[in-house]
Short mmCIF file of C-alpha atoms in Angstrom, two decimals:
data_model
loop_
_atom_site.label_atom_id
_atom_site.label_comp_id
_atom_site.label_asym_id
_atom_site.label_seq_id
_atom_site.Cartn_x
_atom_site.Cartn_y
_atom_site.Cartn_z
CA MET M 119 -11.59 -12.21 -12.55
CA LYS M 120 -13.77 -12.43 -9.19
CA ARG M 121 -12.88 -13.10 -5.71
CA ALA M 122 -15.48 -15.67 -5.42
CA GLU M 123 -14.30 -17.41 -8.43
CA MET M 124 -10.70 -17.39 -6.71
CA TRP M 125 -12.48 -19.05 -3.90
CA HIS M 126 -14.29 -21.64 -5.52
CA ARG M 127 -10.82 -22.53 -7.27
CA VAL M 128 -9.39 -23.00 -4.00
CA ARG M 129 -12.05 -25.24 -2.75
CA ALA M 130 -11.99 -27.21 -5.51
CA HIS M 131 -8.29 -27.99 -4.99
CA PRO M 132 -7.81 -30.45 -2.27
CA LYS M 133 -4.42 -31.94 -3.80
CA PRO M 134 -1.16 -29.89 -2.65
CA TRP M 135 -0.56 -27.07 -5.20
CA ASP M 136 2.98 -27.03 -7.05
CA MET M 137 3.69 -23.41 -5.44
CA ILE M 138 2.32 -21.28 -2.65
CA VAL M 139 3.20 -17.54 -3.10
CA VAL M 140 2.69 -15.52 -0.53
CA GLY M 141 3.06 -11.74 -1.37
CA GLY M 142 0.72 -9.59 -3.75
CA GLY M 143 3.34 -7.09 -5.07
CA ALA M 144 4.92 -6.99 -8.37
CA THR M 145 7.46 -9.72 -7.03
CA GLY M 146 5.00 -12.13 -6.12
CA VAL M 147 2.50 -11.68 -8.72
CA GLY M 148 5.38 -11.74 -11.23
CA VAL M 149 6.43 -15.12 -9.70
CA ALA M 150 2.41 -16.38 -10.16
CA ILE M 151 2.46 -15.42 -13.84
CA ASP M 152 5.82 -17.12 -14.66
CA ALA M 153 5.13 -19.96 -12.87
CA ALA M 154 1.57 -20.49 -14.05
CA SER M 155 2.64 -20.07 -17.78
CA ARG M 156 4.95 -22.92 -17.40
CA GLY M 157 1.82 -24.86 -16.26
CA TYR M 158 2.41 -25.24 -12.79
CA GLU M 159 -0.57 -24.97 -10.25
CA VAL M 160 -0.08 -21.84 -8.24
CA LEU M 161 -1.69 -20.06 -5.48
CA LEU M 162 -0.88 -16.67 -4.45
CA LEU M 163 -2.22 -15.19 -1.44
CA GLU M 164 -1.91 -11.21 -0.32
CA GLN M 165 -2.42 -9.89 3.37
CA SER M 166 -4.13 -6.82 2.17
CA ASP M 167 -4.98 -5.47 -1.52
CA PHE M 168 -2.61 -6.25 -4.15
CA GLY M 169 0.26 -3.65 -4.22
CA LYS M 170 -0.97 -2.20 -1.16
CA GLY M 171 2.95 -2.05 -0.16
CA THR M 172 5.89 -1.00 -1.95
CA SER M 173 4.64 -1.63 -5.36
CA SER M 174 2.42 1.13 -5.51
CA ARG M 175 4.35 3.86 -3.93
CA SER M 176 7.32 3.73 -6.35
CA THR M 177 8.63 6.76 -8.75
CA LYS M 178 6.53 5.19 -11.52
CA LEU M 179 9.87 4.67 -13.42
CA ALA M 180 10.62 1.76 -15.65
CA HIS M 181 14.09 2.43 -15.92
CA GLY M 182 17.80 0.70 -15.92
CA GLY M 183 19.07 3.12 -12.65
CA VAL M 184 21.62 5.90 -14.03
CA ARG M 185 22.79 5.83 -10.45
CA TYR M 186 23.86 1.98 -10.30
CA LEU M 187 25.62 2.90 -13.36
CA GLU M 188 28.04 5.59 -11.32
CA GLN M 189 28.08 2.99 -8.60
CA GLY M 190 29.61 0.59 -11.12
CA ASN M 191 27.09 -2.17 -11.21
CA ILE M 192 26.88 -2.35 -14.89
CA ALA M 193 25.29 -5.96 -15.06
CA LEU M 194 22.38 -4.48 -13.12
CA VAL M 195 21.89 -1.51 -15.52
CA MET M 196 22.05 -3.77 -18.73
CA GLU M 197 19.48 -6.39 -16.99
CA ALA M 198 17.20 -3.41 -15.86
CA LEU M 199 17.51 -1.54 -19.30
CA LYS M 200 16.71 -5.22 -21.25
CA GLU M 201 13.74 -5.63 -18.77
CA ARG M 202 12.45 -1.92 -19.40
CA GLY M 203 12.50 -3.14 -22.95
CA LEU M 204 10.65 -5.97 -22.63
CA LEU M 205 8.16 -4.27 -20.36
CA LEU M 206 7.29 -1.78 -23.29
CA GLN M 207 6.97 -4.53 -25.64
CA ASN M 208 4.54 -6.53 -23.42
CA ALA M 209 2.75 -3.82 -21.61
CA PRO M 210 2.93 -0.74 -24.48
CA HIS M 211 -0.45 0.28 -22.92
CA LEU M 212 0.72 1.00 -19.87
CA VAL M 213 4.53 1.57 -20.52
CA ARG M 214 5.83 4.69 -22.33
CA ASP M 215 9.48 6.18 -23.00
CA LEU M 216 9.79 9.93 -21.51
CA ALA M 217 12.58 12.27 -22.10
CA PHE M 218 14.88 13.19 -19.27
CA VAL M 219 16.82 16.46 -18.64
CA VAL M 220 19.58 16.48 -16.54
CA PRO M 221 20.01 20.64 -15.97
CA ASN M 222 23.64 21.80 -16.13
CA TYR M 223 25.02 24.89 -13.98
CA ASP M 224 28.85 24.01 -13.55
CA TRP M 225 30.71 24.12 -16.52
CA TRP M 226 31.89 20.48 -15.74
CA GLU M 227 28.43 19.22 -15.60
CA ALA M 228 27.78 18.81 -19.47
CA PRO M 229 30.46 16.85 -20.55
CA PHE M 230 30.53 14.32 -17.23
CA TYR M 231 27.15 13.48 -17.60
CA GLY M 232 26.78 13.99 -21.13
CA LEU M 233 29.33 10.92 -21.33
CA GLY M 234 27.61 8.63 -18.51
CA LEU M 235 24.11 9.24 -20.52
CA LYS M 236 25.86 8.10 -23.76
CA LEU M 237 27.42 4.78 -21.84
CA TYR M 238 23.65 4.56 -20.09
CA GLN M 239 22.12 4.66 -23.96
CA LEU M 240 24.74 2.35 -25.59
CA LEU M 241 23.97 -0.42 -22.55
CA ALA M 242 20.57 -0.29 -23.80
CA GLY M 243 21.34 -1.81 -27.05
CA LYS M 244 18.41 -2.80 -29.09
CA TYR M 245 16.20 -2.05 -26.13
CA GLY M 246 17.29 1.56 -26.56
CA PHE M 247 14.10 3.88 -26.18
CA GLY M 248 15.94 7.26 -27.70
CA LYS M 249 19.09 8.74 -28.32
CA SER M 250 21.20 11.23 -25.39
CA ARG M 251 22.82 14.42 -26.12
CA LEU M 252 23.53 17.67 -24.90
CA LEU M 253 21.45 20.78 -24.92
CA SER M 254 21.89 24.33 -25.40
CA ARG M 255 20.44 26.58 -22.36
CA GLU M 256 17.92 27.56 -25.02
CA GLU M 257 16.87 23.80 -25.84
CA THR M 258 16.79 23.09 -22.13
CA LEU M 259 14.08 25.87 -21.11
CA GLU M 260 12.16 25.08 -24.21
CA ARG M 261 11.76 21.30 -22.80
CA LEU M 262 11.61 22.80 -18.94
CA PRO M 263 10.19 26.31 -19.49
CA THR M 264 9.53 26.07 -15.60
CA LEU M 265 13.52 25.52 -14.57
CA LYS M 266 15.29 27.97 -12.99
CA THR M 267 17.44 30.39 -15.41
CA GLU M 268 19.92 31.86 -13.05
CA GLY M 269 23.40 29.93 -13.90
CA LEU M 270 21.79 27.77 -16.18
CA ARG M 271 24.61 26.87 -18.63
CA GLY M 272 22.34 23.91 -21.00
CA GLY M 273 21.84 20.45 -20.24
CA ALA M 274 21.96 16.99 -21.19
CA ILE M 275 18.64 14.93 -22.16
CA TYR M 276 18.50 10.72 -22.21
CA TYR M 277 15.31 8.73 -22.36
CA ASP M 278 13.58 5.98 -19.89
CA GLY M 279 10.54 4.60 -19.31
CA GLN M 280 7.38 5.54 -17.29
CA PHE M 281 4.53 3.36 -15.80
CA ASP M 282 1.48 3.20 -13.62
CA ASP M 283 2.94 1.10 -10.95
CA ALA M 284 -0.31 0.22 -9.59
CA ARG M 285 -2.47 -0.30 -12.75
CA LEU M 286 0.19 -2.38 -14.12
CA LEU M 287 0.24 -4.60 -11.12
CA ILE M 288 -3.50 -5.50 -11.59
CA HIS M 289 -3.32 -5.99 -15.03
CA MET M 290 -0.25 -8.45 -14.24
CA VAL M 291 -2.93 -10.08 -11.70
CA PHE M 292 -5.00 -10.52 -14.72
CA THR M 293 -2.32 -12.18 -16.41
CA ALA M 294 -1.50 -14.32 -13.91
CA PHE M 295 -5.32 -15.65 -13.60
CA GLU M 296 -5.55 -16.12 -17.34
CA GLN M 297 -2.56 -18.30 -17.52
CA GLY M 298 -4.08 -20.57 -14.51
CA ALA M 299 -3.19 -18.63 -11.11
CA THR M 300 -5.52 -18.58 -8.22
CA LEU M 301 -4.75 -15.15 -6.51
CA LEU M 302 -6.47 -13.83 -3.14
CA ASN M 303 -6.14 -10.66 -1.80
CA TYR M 304 -7.12 -9.70 2.05
CA VAL M 305 -6.14 -13.59 2.65
CA GLU M 306 -3.49 -13.25 5.67
CA VAL M 307 -0.95 -15.98 5.98
CA THR M 308 -0.80 -16.57 9.73
CA GLY M 309 1.63 -19.41 9.77
CA LEU M 310 3.37 -22.21 8.15
CA ASN M 311 2.96 -26.10 8.25
CA GLN M 312 5.97 -28.21 8.63
CA ASP M 313 6.36 -31.66 7.97
CA GLY M 314 7.82 -33.92 10.37
CA MET M 315 11.62 -33.47 8.97
CA GLY M 316 10.87 -29.63 9.82
CA PHE M 317 10.63 -28.82 5.69
CA VAL M 318 7.73 -26.30 5.18
CA ASP M 319 4.81 -28.11 3.07
CA GLY M 320 2.03 -25.41 3.54
CA ILE M 321 0.19 -22.56 5.09
CA VAL M 322 -2.19 -21.49 7.29
CA ALA M 323 -4.12 -18.46 6.48
CA ARG M 324 -7.17 -16.37 7.25
CA ASP M 325 -9.79 -14.76 5.23
CA PHE M 326 -10.14 -11.07 6.49
CA GLU M 327 -13.40 -10.55 5.00
CA SER M 328 -15.21 -14.04 6.16
CA GLY M 329 -12.76 -14.69 8.81
CA GLU M 330 -12.60 -18.14 7.52
CA GLU M 331 -9.36 -20.26 8.02
CA LEU M 332 -7.61 -21.81 5.04
CA ARG M 333 -5.05 -24.52 5.17
CA ALA M 334 -2.92 -25.21 1.97
CA SER M 335 -0.17 -27.30 1.04
CA ALA M 336 2.21 -27.18 -1.40
CA LYS M 337 5.35 -28.57 -2.93
CA VAL M 338 7.02 -25.12 -2.31
CA VAL M 339 6.07 -21.77 -0.34
CA ILE M 340 7.66 -18.81 -1.82
CA ASN M 341 8.04 -16.17 0.54
CA ALA M 342 7.75 -12.60 -1.84
CA THR M 343 6.50 -10.33 0.83
CA GLY M 344 9.15 -7.66 0.09
CA ALA M 345 9.64 -5.47 3.41
CA PHE M 346 7.97 -8.00 5.32
CA SER M 347 10.18 -11.36 4.34
CA ASP M 348 11.80 -11.50 7.57
CA ARG M 349 8.67 -12.03 9.55
CA LEU M 350 7.35 -15.01 7.52
CA ARG M 351 11.58 -16.18 7.55
CA ARG M 352 10.85 -16.13 11.25
CA ALA M 353 7.32 -17.82 11.33
CA ALA M 354 9.55 -21.03 10.14
CA GLU M 355 12.69 -20.35 11.59
CA PRO M 356 12.55 -18.12 15.34
CA SER M 357 16.59 -17.85 15.21
CA VAL M 358 17.07 -16.87 11.29
CA LEU M 359 19.05 -13.22 11.11
CA PRO M 360 16.97 -10.53 9.25
CA MET M 361 17.86 -10.25 5.49
CA ILE M 362 16.06 -7.00 5.09
CA MET M 363 17.29 -3.29 6.01
CA PRO M 364 13.99 -1.25 5.06
CA SER M 365 14.54 2.46 3.71
CA GLN M 366 11.48 4.76 3.30
CA GLY M 367 11.21 6.81 0.20
CA ILE M 368 8.77 9.65 0.01
CA HIS M 369 7.14 11.75 -2.99
CA LEU M 370 5.20 14.78 -3.13
CA VAL M 371 2.62 15.59 -5.64
CA PHE M 372 1.88 18.89 -7.29
CA GLY M 373 -0.35 20.50 -10.08
CA PRO M 374 1.14 20.55 -13.30
CA GLU M 375 2.06 23.99 -13.68
CA PHE M 376 5.43 23.16 -11.69
CA LEU M 377 6.78 21.11 -14.77
CA GLN M 378 5.07 22.34 -17.84
CA GLY M 379 5.86 20.26 -20.90
CA GLU M 380 6.49 16.66 -21.68
CA SER M 381 10.23 16.13 -20.17
CA ALA M 382 11.18 15.28 -16.72
CA ILE M 383 13.87 16.54 -14.69
CA MET M 384 16.68 14.37 -13.15
CA VAL M 385 19.19 15.22 -10.43
CA PRO M 386 21.95 13.52 -10.16
CA HIS M 387 23.34 14.60 -6.66
CA THR M 388 21.53 15.32 -3.76
CA ARG M 389 22.59 15.86 -0.27
CA ASP M 390 21.30 12.27 1.08
CA GLY M 391 23.35 10.77 -2.03
CA ARG M 392 20.11 9.91 -4.10
CA VAL M 393 19.14 11.20 -7.62
CA MET M 394 15.92 13.22 -7.38
CA PHE M 395 13.12 13.15 -10.36
CA ALA M 396 10.45 15.62 -11.23
CA ILE M 397 8.53 13.95 -13.53
CA PRO M 398 5.36 14.64 -15.26
CA TRP M 399 2.55 11.76 -14.12
CA HIS M 400 -1.39 11.82 -15.16
CA ARG M 401 -1.13 15.85 -15.70
CA HIS M 402 0.22 16.27 -12.24
CA THR M 403 3.93 16.65 -11.20
CA LEU M 404 5.43 14.14 -9.22
CA VAL M 405 8.60 14.80 -7.29
CA GLY M 406 10.82 12.62 -5.05
CA THR M 407 12.51 10.75 -3.57
CA THR M 408 13.97 10.22 -0.64
CA ASP M 409 16.24 7.32 1.14
CA THR M 410 15.88 7.27 5.12
CA PRO M 411 16.64 4.44 7.12
CA VAL M 412 13.36 3.05 8.95
CA SER M 413 13.86 0.55 12.12
CA ASP M 414 10.88 -1.71 10.76
CA ALA M 415 8.39 -1.92 7.44
CA VAL M 416 4.94 -0.92 8.38
CA LEU M 417 1.88 -1.39 5.86
CA GLU M 418 1.08 2.13 5.53
CA PRO M 419 3.89 4.52 6.21
CA VAL M 420 3.93 7.94 6.71
CA ALA M 421 6.22 10.77 5.66
CA MET M 422 8.58 12.44 7.81
CA GLU M 423 8.94 16.14 8.58
CA GLN M 424 12.80 16.53 7.28
CA GLU M 425 11.79 14.45 4.41
CA ILE M 426 8.85 16.86 3.59
CA GLU M 427 11.38 19.50 4.05
CA PHE M 428 14.50 17.71 2.11
CA VAL M 429 12.03 17.25 -1.21
CA LEU M 430 10.71 20.81 -0.95
CA SER M 431 14.07 22.47 -0.66
CA THR M 432 15.86 20.20 -3.33
CA ALA M 433 12.83 21.01 -5.85
CA GLY M 434 13.12 24.43 -4.88
CA GLN M 435 16.66 24.74 -6.37
CA TYR M 436 15.69 23.82 -9.85
CA LEU M 437 12.66 25.08 -10.18
CA ASN M 438 11.28 28.81 -10.94
CA LYS M 439 8.89 28.56 -8.59
CA GLN M 440 9.25 27.71 -5.18
CA PRO M 441 7.13 24.97 -4.08
CA THR M 442 5.36 25.08 -0.60
CA ARG M 443 3.42 22.99 1.46
CA GLU M 444 0.34 24.66 0.53
CA ASP M 445 1.24 23.69 -3.61
CA VAL M 446 0.98 19.74 -2.48
CA LEU M 447 -1.99 18.21 -3.20
CA SER M 448 -0.56 14.78 -1.80
CA VAL M 449 2.16 13.13 -0.10
CA PHE M 450 3.10 9.29 -0.12
CA ALA M 451 5.60 7.12 1.42
CA GLY M 452 7.20 3.59 0.50
CA ILE M 453 9.39 1.04 2.26
CA ARG M 454 12.39 -0.43 0.00
CA PRO M 455 13.07 -4.00 1.09
CA LEU M 456 16.54 -3.67 0.84
CA VAL M 457 19.07 -6.61 1.14
CA ARG M 458 21.23 -5.91 3.93
CA ALA M 459 25.35 -5.88 3.38
CA SER M 460 27.78 -6.45 5.53
CA GLY M 461 29.65 -2.82 6.45
CA VAL M 462 26.87 -0.90 4.73
CA SER M 463 25.30 1.37 6.82
CA ASN M 464 23.81 4.05 4.34
CA THR M 465 20.86 2.49 2.36
CA ALA M 466 21.65 4.65 -0.55
CA ALA M 467 24.72 2.73 -1.07
CA LEU M 468 23.05 -0.98 -1.04
CA SER M 469 22.61 -2.81 -3.91
CA ARG M 470 19.32 -3.29 -5.51
CA ASP M 471 20.10 -6.79 -7.16
CA HIS M 472 17.69 -9.64 -6.12
CA VAL M 473 18.57 -12.09 -3.51
CA ILE M 474 17.03 -15.92 -3.56
CA HIS M 475 17.60 -17.38 -0.05
CA ILE M 476 16.31 -21.01 0.85
CA GLU M 477 16.29 -21.28 4.48
CA SER M 478 16.92 -25.17 6.26
CA SER M 479 13.44 -25.65 6.47
CA GLY M 480 12.93 -25.06 2.55
CA LEU M 481 11.24 -21.91 2.72
CA MET M 482 12.04 -19.84 -0.18
CA THR M 483 12.43 -16.26 0.00
CA ILE M 484 12.83 -13.44 -3.31
CA CYS M 485 13.79 -10.09 -1.90
CA GLY M 486 15.62 -7.05 -3.03
CA GLY M 487 15.46 -6.01 -6.57
CA LYS M 488 13.55 -3.29 -7.91
CA TRP M 489 10.00 -3.08 -9.96
CA THR M 490 11.77 -2.84 -13.60
CA THR M 491 13.19 -6.31 -13.23
CA TYR M 492 10.24 -8.09 -11.89
CA ARG M 493 10.22 -10.67 -14.69
CA HIS M 494 13.85 -11.60 -14.47
CA MET M 495 13.46 -11.75 -10.76
CA ALA M 496 10.54 -13.89 -11.22
CA GLU M 497 11.90 -16.31 -14.08
CA ASP M 498 14.96 -16.85 -11.59
CA CYS M 499 12.64 -17.67 -8.50
CA VAL M 500 10.41 -20.00 -10.36
CA ASP M 501 13.46 -21.93 -11.80
CA GLN M 502 14.73 -22.49 -8.43
CA ALA M 503 11.44 -23.48 -6.86
CA ALA M 504 11.16 -26.14 -9.43
CA THR M 505 14.19 -27.53 -8.94
CA LEU M 506 13.62 -27.63 -4.92
CA ALA M 507 9.91 -29.00 -5.67
CA GLN M 508 11.38 -31.57 -8.21
CA LEU M 509 8.99 -30.57 -10.50
CA PRO M 510 8.91 -31.27 -14.00
CA GLU M 511 11.29 -28.99 -16.14
CA HIS M 512 9.32 -26.31 -17.88
CA PRO M 513 11.15 -23.24 -19.88
CA CYS M 514 10.36 -19.65 -18.93
CA ALA M 515 7.64 -18.28 -21.40
CA THR M 516 7.36 -14.61 -20.20
CA HIS M 517 9.86 -12.98 -22.68
CA HIS M 518 7.20 -12.37 -24.76
CA LEU M 519 4.08 -12.81 -22.97
CA GLN M 520 1.40 -9.88 -23.47
CA ILE M 521 0.22 -8.25 -20.21
CA HIS M 522 -3.90 -8.14 -19.94
CA GLY M 523 -4.86 -5.51 -21.64
CA PHE M 524 -2.31 -5.49 -24.49
CA HIS M 525 -3.23 -2.41 -27.06
CA SER M 526 -0.60 -1.22 -29.39
CA SER M 527 -2.39 1.93 -29.73
CA ALA M 528 -3.76 3.09 -26.25
CA LYS M 529 -3.18 6.63 -26.68
CA GLN M 530 -6.24 6.94 -28.89
CA LEU M 531 -8.28 5.91 -25.93
CA SER M 532 -7.43 8.93 -24.14
CA GLU M 533 -8.29 8.81 -20.18
CA LEU M 534 -8.74 5.18 -20.44
CA ALA M 535 -5.56 4.03 -22.13
CA VAL M 536 -4.36 2.81 -18.84
CA TYR M 537 -7.02 -0.20 -19.37
CA GLY M 538 -5.79 -1.11 -22.87
CA SER M 539 -8.26 -3.31 -24.44
CA ASP M 540 -10.39 -3.43 -21.25
CA ALA M 541 -11.57 0.38 -22.03
CA VAL M 542 -14.13 -0.89 -24.77
CA GLU M 543 -15.83 -2.74 -21.70
CA ILE M 544 -15.65 0.61 -19.38
CA GLN M 545 -16.85 2.23 -22.72
CA LYS M 546 -19.76 -0.04 -22.88
CA LEU M 547 -20.94 0.20 -19.41
CA ILE M 548 -21.16 4.35 -20.21
CA GLU M 549 -22.97 3.37 -23.20
CA ALA M 550 -25.52 1.43 -20.93
CA ASP M 551 -25.76 4.13 -18.22
CA ALA M 552 -24.69 7.65 -18.95
CA GLN M 553 -24.02 8.89 -15.52
CA LEU M 554 -21.31 6.33 -15.29
CA GLY M 555 -19.44 8.49 -17.37
CA GLU M 556 -19.73 11.72 -14.97
CA ASN M 557 -16.48 12.42 -13.31
CA LEU M 558 -15.88 11.54 -9.70
CA HIS M 559 -14.46 14.53 -8.89
CA PRO M 560 -13.56 17.85 -10.83
CA ALA M 561 -9.74 17.52 -9.80
CA LEU M 562 -9.55 14.03 -11.06
CA PRO M 563 -9.28 12.21 -14.20
CA TYR M 564 -11.52 9.32 -13.44
CA VAL M 565 -15.06 8.47 -14.27
CA LYS M 566 -17.55 6.70 -12.26
CA ALA M 567 -17.79 3.48 -14.82
CA GLU M 568 -14.02 2.90 -13.45
CA VAL M 569 -15.30 2.04 -9.89
CA ILE M 570 -18.05 -0.24 -11.46
CA TRP M 571 -15.22 -2.31 -13.58
CA ALA M 572 -12.90 -2.27 -10.41
CA VAL M 573 -15.30 -4.20 -8.37
CA ARG M 574 -16.80 -6.27 -10.82
CA HIS M 575 -13.78 -7.43 -12.76
CA GLU M 576 -10.21 -6.12 -10.70
CA MET M 577 -11.05 -7.82 -7.42
CA ALA M 578 -11.67 -4.06 -5.58
CA ARG M 579 -12.90 -4.47 -1.90
CA THR M 580 -12.64 -1.70 -0.18
CA VAL M 581 -13.12 2.36 -1.07
CA GLU M 582 -9.11 2.67 -0.68
CA ASP M 583 -8.53 -0.15 -3.36
CA ILE M 584 -10.27 1.96 -5.44
CA LEU M 585 -9.28 5.75 -4.59
CA ALA M 586 -5.57 4.81 -4.02
CA ARG M 587 -4.94 1.44 -6.64
CA ARG M 588 -7.86 0.93 -9.35
CA THR M 589 -7.62 4.37 -9.80
CA ARG M 590 -4.40 6.81 -8.37
CA SER M 591 -7.14 9.40 -6.83
CA LEU M 592 -5.26 9.52 -3.60
CA PHE M 593 -1.98 9.69 -4.67
CA LEU M 594 -2.90 12.59 -6.91
CA ASN M 595 -5.12 14.68 -4.70
CA ALA M 596 -5.56 13.64 -1.20
CA LYS M 597 -8.46 16.39 -0.73
CA ALA M 598 -10.34 15.48 -3.59
CA ALA M 599 -10.12 11.98 -2.92
CA LEU M 600 -11.56 12.57 0.37
CA GLU M 601 -14.20 14.70 -0.90
CA THR M 602 -15.63 11.75 -3.55
CA ALA M 603 -15.27 9.05 -1.25
CA PRO M 604 -18.84 9.32 -0.15
CA ALA M 605 -20.10 8.83 -4.12
CA VAL M 606 -17.66 5.92 -4.45
CA THR M 607 -18.52 4.43 -1.20
CA GLU M 608 -22.71 4.05 -2.69
CA LEU M 609 -21.12 3.31 -6.08
CA MET M 610 -19.57 0.29 -4.55
CA ALA M 611 -22.25 -0.24 -1.98
CA SER M 612 -24.83 -1.05 -4.83
CA GLU M 613 -22.44 -3.74 -6.15
CA LEU M 614 -21.30 -5.19 -3.10
CA GLY M 615 -24.72 -5.10 -0.96
CA TRP M 616 -22.86 -2.99 1.72
CA ASP M 617 -25.53 -1.79 4.43
CA LYS M 618 -25.58 1.46 6.44
CA THR M 619 -23.15 -0.12 8.84
CA ALA M 620 -20.88 -1.28 6.12
CA LYS M 621 -20.77 2.12 4.54
CA THR M 622 -19.91 4.06 7.43
CA ALA M 623 -17.24 1.62 8.53
CA GLN M 624 -15.25 1.61 4.78
CA LEU M 625 -15.61 5.43 4.82
CA ASP M 626 -13.82 5.83 8.26
CA LEU M 627 -11.22 3.21 7.09
CA PHE M 628 -10.61 5.14 4.15
CA ARG M 629 -10.38 8.66 5.95
CA ASP M 630 -7.84 6.94 8.53
CA VAL M 631 -5.45 6.20 5.47
CA ALA M 632 -6.16 9.28 3.25
CA ARG M 633 -4.97 11.67 6.24
CA ASN M 634 -1.60 10.36 5.69
CA TYR M 635 -1.16 11.47 2.15
CA LEU M 636 -2.29 15.10 3.57
CA LEU M 637 0.40 17.57 4.25
CA PRO M 638 -0.02 19.10 7.50
CA GLN M 639 0.23 22.88 6.91
#
């Protein structure tokens, strides 16, 4: 999967595409997979890197959504639980089951949460991950030895899914490519073409690297830009009312000592109305999230001070050791593309159902939804897009489509497990050059060969691509990522032919971004 080959495909395609998808997050790439696997000709364009926005900044859970059960949105929960099961089935190298414990400190919590979690398990049906049950105080502490013991009565356990969001997305890009889609990162759509009747029939875009302008026509253009959906909608019709009500969520990352063992903590109620999770992730502890309305979406959101203090204080209510600012290894923020609803001002209360909207100009927008349901969202979108574009009908083929790298026993691949079958190729790089087996940094679980692989086969173009999304270095330990950035720059320069000026520019750009992941002391 090489960017030059993608450009070759574009230049060799003079006729209109069946579909042009704008946006390279989970939703857009999911649409590309679905459409291409049906035989449609698909072009996807992403203004930055794949997953730069919301899709790399989630809580890393493939879940049905316990909170939506409490809200009474049974349909969304059942849909998400089914999709969670299909994700595990189609990408076992990237998705795994994880035990969650709800600690009980009041007498009424055990029967109350126990009943709800039992219903959650039943709704999953044949896609269930494990049986929920009540735990004694001793069993709860055995699973969560770092839990605060004062007043602890016991707990309830249930099972959900966990995954690495950016790594899954890159494998989805691979899958779309293998199905015949053409996908380009760092190509920004700057305008929409319209025919004499005002119907959108193509795009104008600019390649960030070369400055080259791209004009491409399509039978239907799909807006899958998430939190930025309204911007593209206004490019077609300046007077449209906004659909998106953006909400920011943050996560703090700590060392493994804060959550020893293999279980996660789920806190059903916090003072801002959201659930809070503390989960083990890549041998670190991930804690979040908040729900803070923001006025506008930005590509690199920054955690607000009140959000940081909220997560620290809430975590301290449940952990035996009160986490401090000095303990935080990384902080990251993401924007949820929530769909507006009349009469709702609290973003935590907004539905996570997806919406497909067709403008009078023919521009199709898909927004809302959640990571776990990307496949179902894509199926729904392609069904409607094919009808709108008057394309031949083909049934959805993604229910049992294996995601690139599929490997049923990936755990045996150790630190390279997230690459699935690609791990063998990375190991070959190390066999050919032993130095590529060296760690990027003592505090990070990544080796130099992963940088080479990402540049050659995963369309990584910047130091940030490598340290934020091809590996998760920046999300796990921002200080360590900054320290290893010069070495990563040299490895990439040898592959991409960067001169001294280009290397300096890359380092400066990465350092500017990485500062947002460091917590001010």
